[in-house]
Short mmCIF file of C-alpha atoms and ligand atoms in Angstrom, two decimals:
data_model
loop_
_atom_site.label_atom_id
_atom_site.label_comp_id
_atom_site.label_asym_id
_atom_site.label_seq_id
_atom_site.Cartn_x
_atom_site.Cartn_y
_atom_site.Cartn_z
CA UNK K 867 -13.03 -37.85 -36.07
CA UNK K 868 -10.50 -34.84 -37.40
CA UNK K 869 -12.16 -31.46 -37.92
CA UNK K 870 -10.47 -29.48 -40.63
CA UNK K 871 -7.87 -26.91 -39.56
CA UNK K 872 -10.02 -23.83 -40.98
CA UNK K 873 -7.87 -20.31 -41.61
CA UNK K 874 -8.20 -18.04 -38.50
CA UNK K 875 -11.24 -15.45 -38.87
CA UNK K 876 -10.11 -11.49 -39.03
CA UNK K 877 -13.02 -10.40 -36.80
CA UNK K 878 -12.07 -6.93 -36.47
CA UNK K 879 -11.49 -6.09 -40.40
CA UNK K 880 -14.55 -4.45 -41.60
CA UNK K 881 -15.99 -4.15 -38.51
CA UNK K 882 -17.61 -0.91 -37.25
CA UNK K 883 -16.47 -0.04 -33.63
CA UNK K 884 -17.29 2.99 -31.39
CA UNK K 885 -14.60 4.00 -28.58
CA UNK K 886 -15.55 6.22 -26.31
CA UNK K 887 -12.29 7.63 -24.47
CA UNK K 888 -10.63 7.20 -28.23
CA UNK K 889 -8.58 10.54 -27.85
CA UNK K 890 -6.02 9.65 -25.51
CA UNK K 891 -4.38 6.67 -23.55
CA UNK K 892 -5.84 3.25 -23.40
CA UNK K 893 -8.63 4.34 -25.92
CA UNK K 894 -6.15 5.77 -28.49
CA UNK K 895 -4.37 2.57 -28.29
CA UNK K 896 -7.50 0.38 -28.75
CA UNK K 897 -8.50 2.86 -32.00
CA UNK K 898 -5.17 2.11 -33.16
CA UNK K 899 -5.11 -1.58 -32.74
CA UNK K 900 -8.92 -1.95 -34.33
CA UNK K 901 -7.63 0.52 -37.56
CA UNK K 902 -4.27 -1.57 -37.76
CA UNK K 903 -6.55 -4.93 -38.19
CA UNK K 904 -8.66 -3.28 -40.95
CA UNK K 905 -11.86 -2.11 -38.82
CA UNK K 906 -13.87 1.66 -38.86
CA UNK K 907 -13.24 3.68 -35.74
CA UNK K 908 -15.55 6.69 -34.53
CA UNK K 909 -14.33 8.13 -31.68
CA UNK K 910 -15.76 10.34 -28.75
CA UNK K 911 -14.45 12.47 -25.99
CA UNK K 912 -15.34 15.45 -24.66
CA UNK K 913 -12.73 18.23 -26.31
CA UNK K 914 -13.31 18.59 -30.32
CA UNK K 915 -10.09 19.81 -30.75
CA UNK K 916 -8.31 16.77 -29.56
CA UNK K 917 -10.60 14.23 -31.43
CA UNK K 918 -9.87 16.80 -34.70
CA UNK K 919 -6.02 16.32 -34.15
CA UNK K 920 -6.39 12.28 -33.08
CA UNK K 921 -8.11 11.82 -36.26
CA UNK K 922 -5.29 13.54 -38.18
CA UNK K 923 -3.15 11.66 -36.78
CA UNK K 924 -4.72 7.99 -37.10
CA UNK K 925 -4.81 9.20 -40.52
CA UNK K 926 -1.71 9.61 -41.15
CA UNK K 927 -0.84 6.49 -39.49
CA UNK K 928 -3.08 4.71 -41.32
CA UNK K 929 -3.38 6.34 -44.77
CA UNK K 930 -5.59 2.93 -46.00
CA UNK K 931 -7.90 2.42 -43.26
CA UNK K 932 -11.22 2.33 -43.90
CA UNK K 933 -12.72 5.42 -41.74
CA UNK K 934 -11.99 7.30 -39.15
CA UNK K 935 -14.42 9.55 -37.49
CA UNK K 936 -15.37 11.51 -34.55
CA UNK K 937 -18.08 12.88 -32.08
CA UNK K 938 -17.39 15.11 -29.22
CA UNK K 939 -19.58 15.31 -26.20
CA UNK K 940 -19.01 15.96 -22.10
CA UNK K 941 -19.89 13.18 -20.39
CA UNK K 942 -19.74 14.35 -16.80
CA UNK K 943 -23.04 16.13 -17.22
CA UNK K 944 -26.15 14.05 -15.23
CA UNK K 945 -28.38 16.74 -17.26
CA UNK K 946 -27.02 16.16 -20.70
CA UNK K 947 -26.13 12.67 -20.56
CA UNK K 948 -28.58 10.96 -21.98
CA UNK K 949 -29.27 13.05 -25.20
CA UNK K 950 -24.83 13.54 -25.14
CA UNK K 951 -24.90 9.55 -24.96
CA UNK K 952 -27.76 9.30 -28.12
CA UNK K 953 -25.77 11.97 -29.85
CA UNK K 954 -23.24 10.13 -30.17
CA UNK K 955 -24.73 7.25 -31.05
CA UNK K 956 -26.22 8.98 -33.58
CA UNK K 957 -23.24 9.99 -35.20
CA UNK K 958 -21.36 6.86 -34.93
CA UNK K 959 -23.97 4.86 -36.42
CA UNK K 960 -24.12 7.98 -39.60
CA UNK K 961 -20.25 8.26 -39.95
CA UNK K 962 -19.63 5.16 -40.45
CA UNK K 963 -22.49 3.96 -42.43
CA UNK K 964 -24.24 1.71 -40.19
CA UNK K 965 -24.72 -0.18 -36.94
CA UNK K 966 -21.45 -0.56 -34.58
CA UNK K 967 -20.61 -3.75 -33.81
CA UNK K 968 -18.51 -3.00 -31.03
CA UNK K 969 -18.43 -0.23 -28.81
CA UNK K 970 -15.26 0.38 -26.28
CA UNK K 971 -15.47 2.24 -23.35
CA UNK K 972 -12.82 4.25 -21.57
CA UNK K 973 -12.72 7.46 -21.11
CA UNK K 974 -12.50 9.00 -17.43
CA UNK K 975 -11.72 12.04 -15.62
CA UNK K 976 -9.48 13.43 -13.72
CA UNK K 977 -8.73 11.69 -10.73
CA UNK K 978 -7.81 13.17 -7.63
CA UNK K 979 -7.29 11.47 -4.47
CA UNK K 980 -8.36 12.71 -1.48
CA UNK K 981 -8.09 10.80 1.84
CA UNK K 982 -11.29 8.83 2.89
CA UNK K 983 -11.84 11.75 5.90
CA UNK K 984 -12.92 14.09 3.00
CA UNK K 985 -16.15 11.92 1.41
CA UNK K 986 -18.91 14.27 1.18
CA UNK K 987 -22.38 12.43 0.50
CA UNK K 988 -23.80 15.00 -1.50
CA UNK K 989 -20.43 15.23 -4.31
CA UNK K 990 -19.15 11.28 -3.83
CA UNK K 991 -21.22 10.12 -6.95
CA UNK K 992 -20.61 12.60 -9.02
CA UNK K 993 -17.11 11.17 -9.78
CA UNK K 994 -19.24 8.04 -10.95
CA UNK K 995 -21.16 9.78 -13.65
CA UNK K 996 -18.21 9.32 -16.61
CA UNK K 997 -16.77 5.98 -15.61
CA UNK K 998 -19.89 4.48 -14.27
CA UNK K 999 -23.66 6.28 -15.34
CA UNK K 1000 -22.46 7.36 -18.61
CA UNK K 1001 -21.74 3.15 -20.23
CA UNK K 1002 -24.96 2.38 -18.46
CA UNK K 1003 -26.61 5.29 -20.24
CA UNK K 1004 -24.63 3.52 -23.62
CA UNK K 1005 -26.12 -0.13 -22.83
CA UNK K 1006 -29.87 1.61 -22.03
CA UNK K 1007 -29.92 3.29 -25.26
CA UNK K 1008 -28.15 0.67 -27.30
CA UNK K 1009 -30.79 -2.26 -25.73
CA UNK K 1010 -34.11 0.03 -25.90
CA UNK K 1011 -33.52 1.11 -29.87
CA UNK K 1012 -32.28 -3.18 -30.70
CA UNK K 1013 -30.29 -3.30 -34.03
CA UNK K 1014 -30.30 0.49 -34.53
CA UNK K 1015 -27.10 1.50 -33.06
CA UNK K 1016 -25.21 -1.59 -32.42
CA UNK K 1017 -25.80 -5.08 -34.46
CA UNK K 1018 -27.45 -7.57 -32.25
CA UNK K 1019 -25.41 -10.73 -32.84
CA UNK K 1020 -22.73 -13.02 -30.56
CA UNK K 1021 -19.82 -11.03 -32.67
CA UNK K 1022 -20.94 -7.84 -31.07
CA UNK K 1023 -19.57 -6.54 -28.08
CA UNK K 1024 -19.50 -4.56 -25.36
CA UNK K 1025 -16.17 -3.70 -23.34
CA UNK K 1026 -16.00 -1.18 -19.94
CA UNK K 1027 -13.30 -0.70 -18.26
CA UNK K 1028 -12.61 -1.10 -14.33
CA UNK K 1029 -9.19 -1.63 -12.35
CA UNK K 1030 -6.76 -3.18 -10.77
CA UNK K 1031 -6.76 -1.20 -7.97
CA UNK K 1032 -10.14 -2.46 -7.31
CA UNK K 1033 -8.62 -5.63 -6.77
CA UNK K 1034 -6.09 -5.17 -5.36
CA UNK K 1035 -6.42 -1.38 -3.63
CA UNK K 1036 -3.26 0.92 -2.28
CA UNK K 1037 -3.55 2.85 0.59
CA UNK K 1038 -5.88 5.98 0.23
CA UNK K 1039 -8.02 5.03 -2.80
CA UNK K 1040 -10.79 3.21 -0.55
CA UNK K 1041 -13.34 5.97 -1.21
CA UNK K 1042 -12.78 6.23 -5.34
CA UNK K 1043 -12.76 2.15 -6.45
CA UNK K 1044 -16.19 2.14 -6.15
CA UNK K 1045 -17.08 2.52 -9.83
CA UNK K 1046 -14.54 -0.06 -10.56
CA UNK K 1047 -16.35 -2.95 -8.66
CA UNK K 1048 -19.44 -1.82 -9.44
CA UNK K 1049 -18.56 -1.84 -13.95
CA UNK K 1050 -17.40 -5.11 -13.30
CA UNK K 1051 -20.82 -5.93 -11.50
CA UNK K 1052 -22.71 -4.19 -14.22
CA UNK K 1053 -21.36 -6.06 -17.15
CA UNK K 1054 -22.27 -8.93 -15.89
CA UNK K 1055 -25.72 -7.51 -15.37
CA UNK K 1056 -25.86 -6.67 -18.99
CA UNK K 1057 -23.98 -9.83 -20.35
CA UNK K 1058 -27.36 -11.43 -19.33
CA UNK K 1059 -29.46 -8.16 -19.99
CA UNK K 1060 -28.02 -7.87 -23.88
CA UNK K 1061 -27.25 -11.46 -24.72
CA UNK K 1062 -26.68 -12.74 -27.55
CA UNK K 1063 -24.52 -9.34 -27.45
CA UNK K 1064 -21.27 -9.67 -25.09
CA UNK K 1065 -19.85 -7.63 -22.23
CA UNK K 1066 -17.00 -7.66 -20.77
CA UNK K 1067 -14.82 -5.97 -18.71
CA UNK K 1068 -10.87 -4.92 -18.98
CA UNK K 1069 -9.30 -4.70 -15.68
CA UNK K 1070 -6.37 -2.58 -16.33
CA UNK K 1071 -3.55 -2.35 -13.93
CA UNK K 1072 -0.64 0.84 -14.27
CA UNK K 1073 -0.75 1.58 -17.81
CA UNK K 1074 1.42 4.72 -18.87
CA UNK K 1075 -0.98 6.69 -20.61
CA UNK K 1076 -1.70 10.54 -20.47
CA UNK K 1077 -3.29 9.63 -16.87
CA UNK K 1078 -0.48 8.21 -15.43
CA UNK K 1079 2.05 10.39 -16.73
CA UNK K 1080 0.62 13.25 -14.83
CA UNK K 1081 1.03 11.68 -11.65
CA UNK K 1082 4.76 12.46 -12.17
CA UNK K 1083 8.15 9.89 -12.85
CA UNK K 1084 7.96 8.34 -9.03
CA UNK K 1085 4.51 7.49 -8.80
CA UNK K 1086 5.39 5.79 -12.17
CA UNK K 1087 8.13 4.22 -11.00
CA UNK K 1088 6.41 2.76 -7.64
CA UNK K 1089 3.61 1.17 -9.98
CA UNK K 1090 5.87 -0.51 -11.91
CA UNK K 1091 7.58 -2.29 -8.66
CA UNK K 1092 3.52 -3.74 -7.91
CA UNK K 1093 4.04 -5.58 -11.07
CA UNK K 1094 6.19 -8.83 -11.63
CA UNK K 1095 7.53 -7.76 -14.31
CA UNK K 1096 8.87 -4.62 -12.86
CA UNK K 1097 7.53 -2.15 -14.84
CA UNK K 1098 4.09 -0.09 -16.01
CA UNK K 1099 2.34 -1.50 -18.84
CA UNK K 1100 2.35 0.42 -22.52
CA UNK K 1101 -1.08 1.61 -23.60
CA UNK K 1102 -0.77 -0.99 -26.69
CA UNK K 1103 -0.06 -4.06 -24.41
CA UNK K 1104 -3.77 -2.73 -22.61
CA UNK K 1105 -5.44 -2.56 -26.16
CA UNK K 1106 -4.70 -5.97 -26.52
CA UNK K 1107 -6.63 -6.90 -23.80
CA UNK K 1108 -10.00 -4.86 -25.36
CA UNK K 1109 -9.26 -6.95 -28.80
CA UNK K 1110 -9.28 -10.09 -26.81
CA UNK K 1111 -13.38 -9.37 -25.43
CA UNK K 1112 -13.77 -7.68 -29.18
CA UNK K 1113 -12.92 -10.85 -30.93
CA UNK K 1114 -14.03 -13.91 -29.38
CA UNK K 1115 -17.53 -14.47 -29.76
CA UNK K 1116 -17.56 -17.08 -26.65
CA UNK K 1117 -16.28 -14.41 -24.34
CA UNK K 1118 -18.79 -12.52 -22.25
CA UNK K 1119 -19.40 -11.47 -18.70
CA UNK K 1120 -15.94 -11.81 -17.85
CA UNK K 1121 -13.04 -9.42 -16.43
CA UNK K 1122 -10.08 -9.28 -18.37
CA UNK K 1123 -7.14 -8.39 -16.04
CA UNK K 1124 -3.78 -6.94 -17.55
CA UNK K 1125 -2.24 -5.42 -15.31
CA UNK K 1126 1.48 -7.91 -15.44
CA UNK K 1127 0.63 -9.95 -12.52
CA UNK K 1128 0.19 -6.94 -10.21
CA UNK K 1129 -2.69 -9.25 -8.00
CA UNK K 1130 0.84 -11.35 -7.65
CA UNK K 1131 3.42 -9.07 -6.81
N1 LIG O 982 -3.86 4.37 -17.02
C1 LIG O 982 -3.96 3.54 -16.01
O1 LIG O 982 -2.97 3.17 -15.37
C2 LIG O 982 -5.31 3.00 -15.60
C3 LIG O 982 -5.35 1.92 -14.71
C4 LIG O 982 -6.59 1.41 -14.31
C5 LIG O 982 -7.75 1.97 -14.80
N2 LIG O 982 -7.68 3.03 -15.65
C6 LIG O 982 -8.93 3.60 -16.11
O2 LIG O 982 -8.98 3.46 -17.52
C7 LIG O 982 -9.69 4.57 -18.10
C8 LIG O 982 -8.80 5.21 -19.17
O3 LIG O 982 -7.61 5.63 -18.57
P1 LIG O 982 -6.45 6.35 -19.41
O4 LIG O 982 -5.22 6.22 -18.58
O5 LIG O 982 -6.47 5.88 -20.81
O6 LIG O 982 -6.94 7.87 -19.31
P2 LIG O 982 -6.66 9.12 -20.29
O7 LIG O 982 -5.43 8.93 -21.08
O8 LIG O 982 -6.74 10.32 -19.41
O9 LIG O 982 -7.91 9.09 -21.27
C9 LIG O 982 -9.19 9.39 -20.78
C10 LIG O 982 -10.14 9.61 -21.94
O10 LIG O 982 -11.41 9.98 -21.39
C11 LIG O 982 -11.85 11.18 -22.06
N3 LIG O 982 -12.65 11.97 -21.12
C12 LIG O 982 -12.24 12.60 -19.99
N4 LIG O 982 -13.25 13.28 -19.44
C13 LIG O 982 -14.33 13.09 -20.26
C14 LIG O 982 -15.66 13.57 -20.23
N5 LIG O 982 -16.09 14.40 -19.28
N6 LIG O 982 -16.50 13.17 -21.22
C15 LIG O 982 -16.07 12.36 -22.22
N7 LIG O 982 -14.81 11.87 -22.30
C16 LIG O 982 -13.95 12.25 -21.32
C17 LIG O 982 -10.54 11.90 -22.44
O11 LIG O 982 -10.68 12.82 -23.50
P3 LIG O 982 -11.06 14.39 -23.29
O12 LIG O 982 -10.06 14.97 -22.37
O13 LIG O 982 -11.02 14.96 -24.66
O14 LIG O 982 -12.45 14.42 -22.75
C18 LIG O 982 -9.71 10.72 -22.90
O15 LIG O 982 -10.05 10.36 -24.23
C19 LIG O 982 -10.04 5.50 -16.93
O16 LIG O 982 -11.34 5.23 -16.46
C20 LIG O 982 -9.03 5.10 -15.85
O17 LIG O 982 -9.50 5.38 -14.54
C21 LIG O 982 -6.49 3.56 -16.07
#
């Protein structure tokens, strides 16, 4: 039996996708990538006036695309979370005229390392609340209010974001890659949880983005020697990994690891 070659499906073209991290880094490439294939972006961090200059400039970029929006809130607030999280939501689901079907999560802040002799057991988890409480918060709202913020169907997806050092750890990071292994835990958890919805995890590995840049021109340097390919990762060649869990509806529960064969090097 021959099945007929059918034309490839654009997935992401009129789709409605919520990134939250969208102002900067791998987020701002994974806006870009969804506007370049025709989709809706709303995007969320926590300072208004960068989401009101990223929108200007997606704009611009983009003169045709279909809508670009954006919600700020402060995510590293246990005591606002949950009404920042429906907020946005909220907004998302108003801007762009109904339900997400995909909703990107990246944003995280600052990161400091401090050697494993300085954990203190009352602060540790508060460095968890934006990478880690904050897309739980997401997948508890989304999965107790079903079809109201994000469409329940296999094309819909959900896509966190861990690590590669989590894998694959450097000295003196012991005490932060936590959260990593634990998202990557999580989305499995929810893959069952919020089936037939997906979610999935990218694993990034050195990706020069805003983040990375401030560690300064060696630090950069040394990442790019743990890859086999010599050098950092661009903040497009990342978004391509998010499009990947985006698009294929037989994707879920999984870890997407780019990070140019760092686990190898
Ligand atoms: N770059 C890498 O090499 C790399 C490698 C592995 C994993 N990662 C992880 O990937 C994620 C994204 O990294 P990136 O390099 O793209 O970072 P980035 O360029 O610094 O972007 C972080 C995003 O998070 C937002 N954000 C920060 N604090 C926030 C808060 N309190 N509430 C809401 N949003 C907040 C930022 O916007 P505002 O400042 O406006 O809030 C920004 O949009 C992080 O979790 C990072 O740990 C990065």
């Amino acid at each position: 039996m021959s099945l007929p070659v059918k034309a490839h499906p654009d997935t992401i073209a009129s789709s409605r996708t919520l990134v939250v991290g969208g102002t900067s880094g791998i987020g701002a490439a994974v806006v870009s990538a969804t506007l370049a294939n025709g989709g809706s972006v709303h995007i969320s961090s926590s300072n208004p006036d960068k989401i009101t200059a990223k929108i200007a400039e997606f704009k611009a970029l983009y003169p045709s695309a279909p809508a670009v929006t954006g919600t700020a809130a402060n995510l590293s607030d246990e005591n606002t979370l949950e009404a920042n999280v429906k907020n946005v939501l909220e907004e998302a689901v108003r801007s762009l005229d109904g339900p997400i079907d995909h909703l990107v999560y990246t944003a995280g802040d600052a990161f400091h390392p401090t050697p494993l002799s300085s954990v203190d057991p009352k602060t540790y988890f508060s460095g968890w609340t934006v990478r880690y409480l904050a897309p739980l918060l997401f997948a508890k709202t989304i999965s107790t209010n079903p079809g109201t913020y994000l469409t329940i169907s296999p094309s819909s997806s959900i896509t966190l974001t861990s690590g590669v050092l989590s894998h694959k750890p450097i000295r003196g990071v012991s005490h932060f890659i936590g959260w990593a292994g634990a998202i990557e835990a999580l989305s499995r958890g929810l893959a069952v949880d919020m089936a037939p919805v997906r979610c999935n995890v990218v694993s990034p590995g050195a990706i020069y983005t805003e983040m990375l840049a401030g560690m300064g021109e060696a630090a950069v340097e040394g990442f790019g020697k743990g890859t086999l390919r010599g050098s950092v990762g661009s903040a497009a060649e990342c978004a391509e990994g998010y499009l990947f869990a985006m698009r294929s509806g037989f994707l879920t529960g999984e870890v997407v690891k780019v990070d140019g064969g760092a686990l190898f090097a």
